[in-house]
Amino acid sequence: MRKAQKKPVIVDFIQLTKNNILEVYTEVNGKPNRKSRIAEDKWDEYEEIVKRDGLKIKTPESGGETQIASIGDYIVFGHTKELGRHCWPVKPSYFNNAYTEINK
């Protein structure tokens, strides 16, 4: 039997905290504005919802399903020829075991 090793992949990531919801939202969806689902004047209300219920992220690798990133979760960004730039939430326990931060 032959063996293979998974090639290391470099990804960008950001951890969702109570203090950077706007930054993470902007990375995932673009800046909120009057045409977005989260209007600028409703942002404070939306932040409270994210703190309580998590940030909804559409993930193309799961067929466009929505996944939830809770406060403390990492959002990992990848890029493939098929999907382009995309992201997915990762729980801290898995992230800390599977990823090693580079270029600190």
PDB file of C-alpha atoms in Angstrom:
ATOM      1  CA  MET A   1       0.000   0.000   0.000  1.00  0.00           C
ATOM      2  CA  ARG A   2       1.240   3.521  -0.822  1.00  0.00           C
ATOM      3  CA  LYS A   3       1.161   6.479   1.539  1.00  0.00           C
ATOM      4  CA  ALA A   4       0.533  10.166   0.875  1.00  0.00           C
ATOM      5  CA  GLN A   5       0.833  13.296   2.979  1.00  0.00           C
ATOM      6  CA  LYS A   6      -1.599  16.162   2.713  1.00  0.00           C
ATOM      7  CA  LYS A   7       0.206  19.198   1.346  1.00  0.00           C
ATOM      8  CA  PRO A   8       0.329  22.147   3.689  1.00  0.00           C
ATOM      9  CA  VAL A   9      -1.944  24.967   2.680  1.00  0.00           C
ATOM     10  CA  ILE A  10      -1.492  28.581   3.765  1.00  0.00           C
ATOM     11  CA  VAL A  11      -4.720  30.369   4.628  1.00  0.00           C
ATOM     12  CA  ASP A  12      -5.712  33.745   6.029  1.00  0.00           C
ATOM     13  CA  PHE A  13      -7.760  33.817   9.217  1.00  0.00           C
ATOM     14  CA  ILE A  14      -9.333  36.108  11.754  1.00  0.00           C
ATOM     15  CA  GLN A  15     -10.851  35.277  15.133  1.00  0.00           C
ATOM     16  CA  LEU A  16     -14.364  36.571  15.788  1.00  0.00           C
ATOM     17  CA  THR A  17     -14.532  38.550  19.034  1.00  0.00           C
ATOM     18  CA  LYS A  18     -17.099  40.851  20.601  1.00  0.00           C
ATOM     19  CA  ASN A  19     -14.923  43.794  19.541  1.00  0.00           C
ATOM     20  CA  ASN A  20     -14.312  43.038  15.847  1.00  0.00           C
ATOM     21  CA  ILE A  21     -17.700  41.984  14.475  1.00  0.00           C
ATOM     22  CA  LEU A  22     -17.698  44.813  11.908  1.00  0.00           C
ATOM     23  CA  GLU A  23     -14.193  43.900  10.727  1.00  0.00           C
ATOM     24  CA  VAL A  24     -15.090  40.213  10.336  1.00  0.00           C
ATOM     25  CA  TYR A  25     -18.442  40.985   8.693  1.00  0.00           C
ATOM     26  CA  THR A  26     -16.683  43.271   6.204  1.00  0.00           C
ATOM     27  CA  GLU A  27     -14.090  40.583   5.350  1.00  0.00           C
ATOM     28  CA  VAL A  28     -16.826  38.001   4.790  1.00  0.00           C
ATOM     29  CA  ASN A  29     -19.586  40.075   3.151  1.00  0.00           C
ATOM     30  CA  GLY A  30     -18.203  43.514   2.304  1.00  0.00           C
ATOM     31  CA  LYS A  31     -18.973  46.722   4.160  1.00  0.00           C
ATOM     32  CA  PRO A  32     -22.575  46.989   5.339  1.00  0.00           C
ATOM     33  CA  ASN A  33     -24.534  49.802   3.732  1.00  0.00           C
ATOM     34  CA  ARG A  34     -28.101  50.789   2.989  1.00  0.00           C
ATOM     35  CA  LYS A  35     -28.294  48.219   0.176  1.00  0.00           C
ATOM     36  CA  SER A  36     -27.005  45.370   2.348  1.00  0.00           C
ATOM     37  CA  ARG A  37     -29.217  43.296   4.613  1.00  0.00           C
ATOM     38  CA  ILE A  38     -27.645  45.037   7.610  1.00  0.00           C
ATOM     39  CA  ALA A  39     -28.168  48.766   7.138  1.00  0.00           C
ATOM     40  CA  GLU A  40     -25.641  51.072   8.785  1.00  0.00           C
ATOM     41  CA  ASP A  41     -28.258  52.552  11.097  1.00  0.00           C
ATOM     42  CA  LYS A  42     -29.170  49.071  12.405  1.00  0.00           C
ATOM     43  CA  TRP A  43     -25.583  47.956  13.030  1.00  0.00           C
ATOM     44  CA  ASP A  44     -25.696  48.160  16.856  1.00  0.00           C
ATOM     45  CA  GLU A  45     -28.748  45.902  16.910  1.00  0.00           C
ATOM     46  CA  TYR A  46     -27.075  43.463  14.522  1.00  0.00           C
ATOM     47  CA  GLU A  47     -23.911  43.285  16.663  1.00  0.00           C
ATOM     48  CA  GLU A  48     -26.003  42.246  19.663  1.00  0.00           C
ATOM     49  CA  ILE A  49     -27.619  39.491  17.582  1.00  0.00           C
ATOM     50  CA  VAL A  50     -24.178  38.220  16.478  1.00  0.00           C
ATOM     51  CA  LYS A  51     -22.905  38.247  20.065  1.00  0.00           C
ATOM     52  CA  ARG A  52     -25.916  36.189  21.109  1.00  0.00           C
ATOM     53  CA  ASP A  53     -26.571  33.925  18.090  1.00  0.00           C
ATOM     54  CA  GLY A  54     -23.362  34.008  16.036  1.00  0.00           C
ATOM     55  CA  LEU A  55     -22.398  35.289  12.582  1.00  0.00           C
ATOM     56  CA  LYS A  56     -24.030  33.520   9.633  1.00  0.00           C
ATOM     57  CA  ILE A  57     -21.571  32.603   6.872  1.00  0.00           C
ATOM     58  CA  LYS A  58     -22.512  31.054   3.511  1.00  0.00           C
ATOM     59  CA  THR A  59     -19.925  28.413   2.689  1.00  0.00           C
ATOM     60  CA  PRO A  60     -19.667  27.367  -0.966  1.00  0.00           C
ATOM     61  CA  GLU A  61     -17.912  24.074  -0.211  1.00  0.00           C
ATOM     62  CA  SER A  62     -21.052  22.919   1.630  1.00  0.00           C
ATOM     63  CA  GLY A  63     -23.318  23.794  -1.279  1.00  0.00           C
ATOM     64  CA  GLY A  64     -23.990  27.341  -0.113  1.00  0.00           C
ATOM     65  CA  GLU A  65     -25.275  26.229   3.268  1.00  0.00           C
ATOM     66  CA  THR A  66     -25.130  28.740   6.069  1.00  0.00           C
ATOM     67  CA  GLN A  67     -22.789  27.953   8.945  1.00  0.00           C
ATOM     68  CA  ILE A  68     -22.645  29.837  12.242  1.00  0.00           C
ATOM     69  CA  ALA A  69     -19.462  31.376  13.665  1.00  0.00           C
ATOM     70  CA  SER A  70     -19.761  31.980  17.392  1.00  0.00           C
ATOM     71  CA  ILE A  71     -17.720  34.500  19.340  1.00  0.00           C
ATOM     72  CA  GLY A  72     -14.250  32.950  19.721  1.00  0.00           C
ATOM     73  CA  ASP A  73     -14.436  30.926  16.494  1.00  0.00           C
ATOM     74  CA  TYR A  74     -11.921  31.474  13.731  1.00  0.00           C
ATOM     75  CA  ILE A  75     -12.942  32.445  10.209  1.00  0.00           C
ATOM     76  CA  VAL A  76     -10.567  30.834   7.723  1.00  0.00           C
ATOM     77  CA  PHE A  77     -10.234  32.213   4.193  1.00  0.00           C
ATOM     78  CA  GLY A  78      -9.119  30.064   1.293  1.00  0.00           C
ATOM     79  CA  HIS A  79      -8.878  30.424  -2.451  1.00  0.00           C
ATOM     80  CA  THR A  80      -9.393  27.764  -5.078  1.00  0.00           C
ATOM     81  CA  LYS A  81      -9.791  27.883  -8.816  1.00  0.00           C
ATOM     82  CA  GLU A  82     -13.265  26.362  -8.538  1.00  0.00           C
ATOM     83  CA  LEU A  83     -14.655  28.468  -5.668  1.00  0.00           C
ATOM     84  CA  GLY A  84     -12.564  31.649  -5.748  1.00  0.00           C
ATOM     85  CA  ARG A  85     -12.082  33.347  -2.360  1.00  0.00           C
ATOM     86  CA  HIS A  86     -14.270  31.729   0.256  1.00  0.00           C
ATOM     87  CA  CYS A  87     -14.380  31.258   4.008  1.00  0.00           C
ATOM     88  CA  TRP A  88     -15.634  28.934   6.693  1.00  0.00           C
ATOM     89  CA  PRO A  89     -15.861  28.984  10.508  1.00  0.00           C
ATOM     90  CA  VAL A  90     -13.549  26.792  12.593  1.00  0.00           C
ATOM     91  CA  LYS A  91     -13.923  26.041  16.302  1.00  0.00           C
ATOM     92  CA  PRO A  92     -10.888  27.093  18.406  1.00  0.00           C
ATOM     93  CA  SER A  93     -10.088  23.542  19.555  1.00  0.00           C
ATOM     94  CA  TYR A  94      -9.839  22.297  15.968  1.00  0.00           C
ATOM     95  CA  PHE A  95      -8.025  25.410  14.750  1.00  0.00           C
ATOM     96  CA  ASN A  96      -5.369  25.133  17.456  1.00  0.00           C
ATOM     97  CA  ASN A  97      -4.730  21.467  16.584  1.00  0.00           C
ATOM     98  CA  ALA A  98      -4.843  21.767  12.780  1.00  0.00           C
ATOM     99  CA  TYR A  99      -3.270  25.169  12.054  1.00  0.00           C
ATOM    100  CA  THR A 100       0.045  26.760  12.966  1.00  0.00           C
ATOM    101  CA  GLU A 101       0.216  30.543  12.705  1.00  0.00           C
ATOM    102  CA  ILE A 102       3.025  31.848  10.508  1.00  0.00           C
ATOM    103  CA  ASN A 103       4.424  35.377  10.126  1.00  0.00           C
ATOM    104  CA  LYS A 104       3.226  36.546  13.542  1.00  0.00           C
TER     105      LYS A 104
END
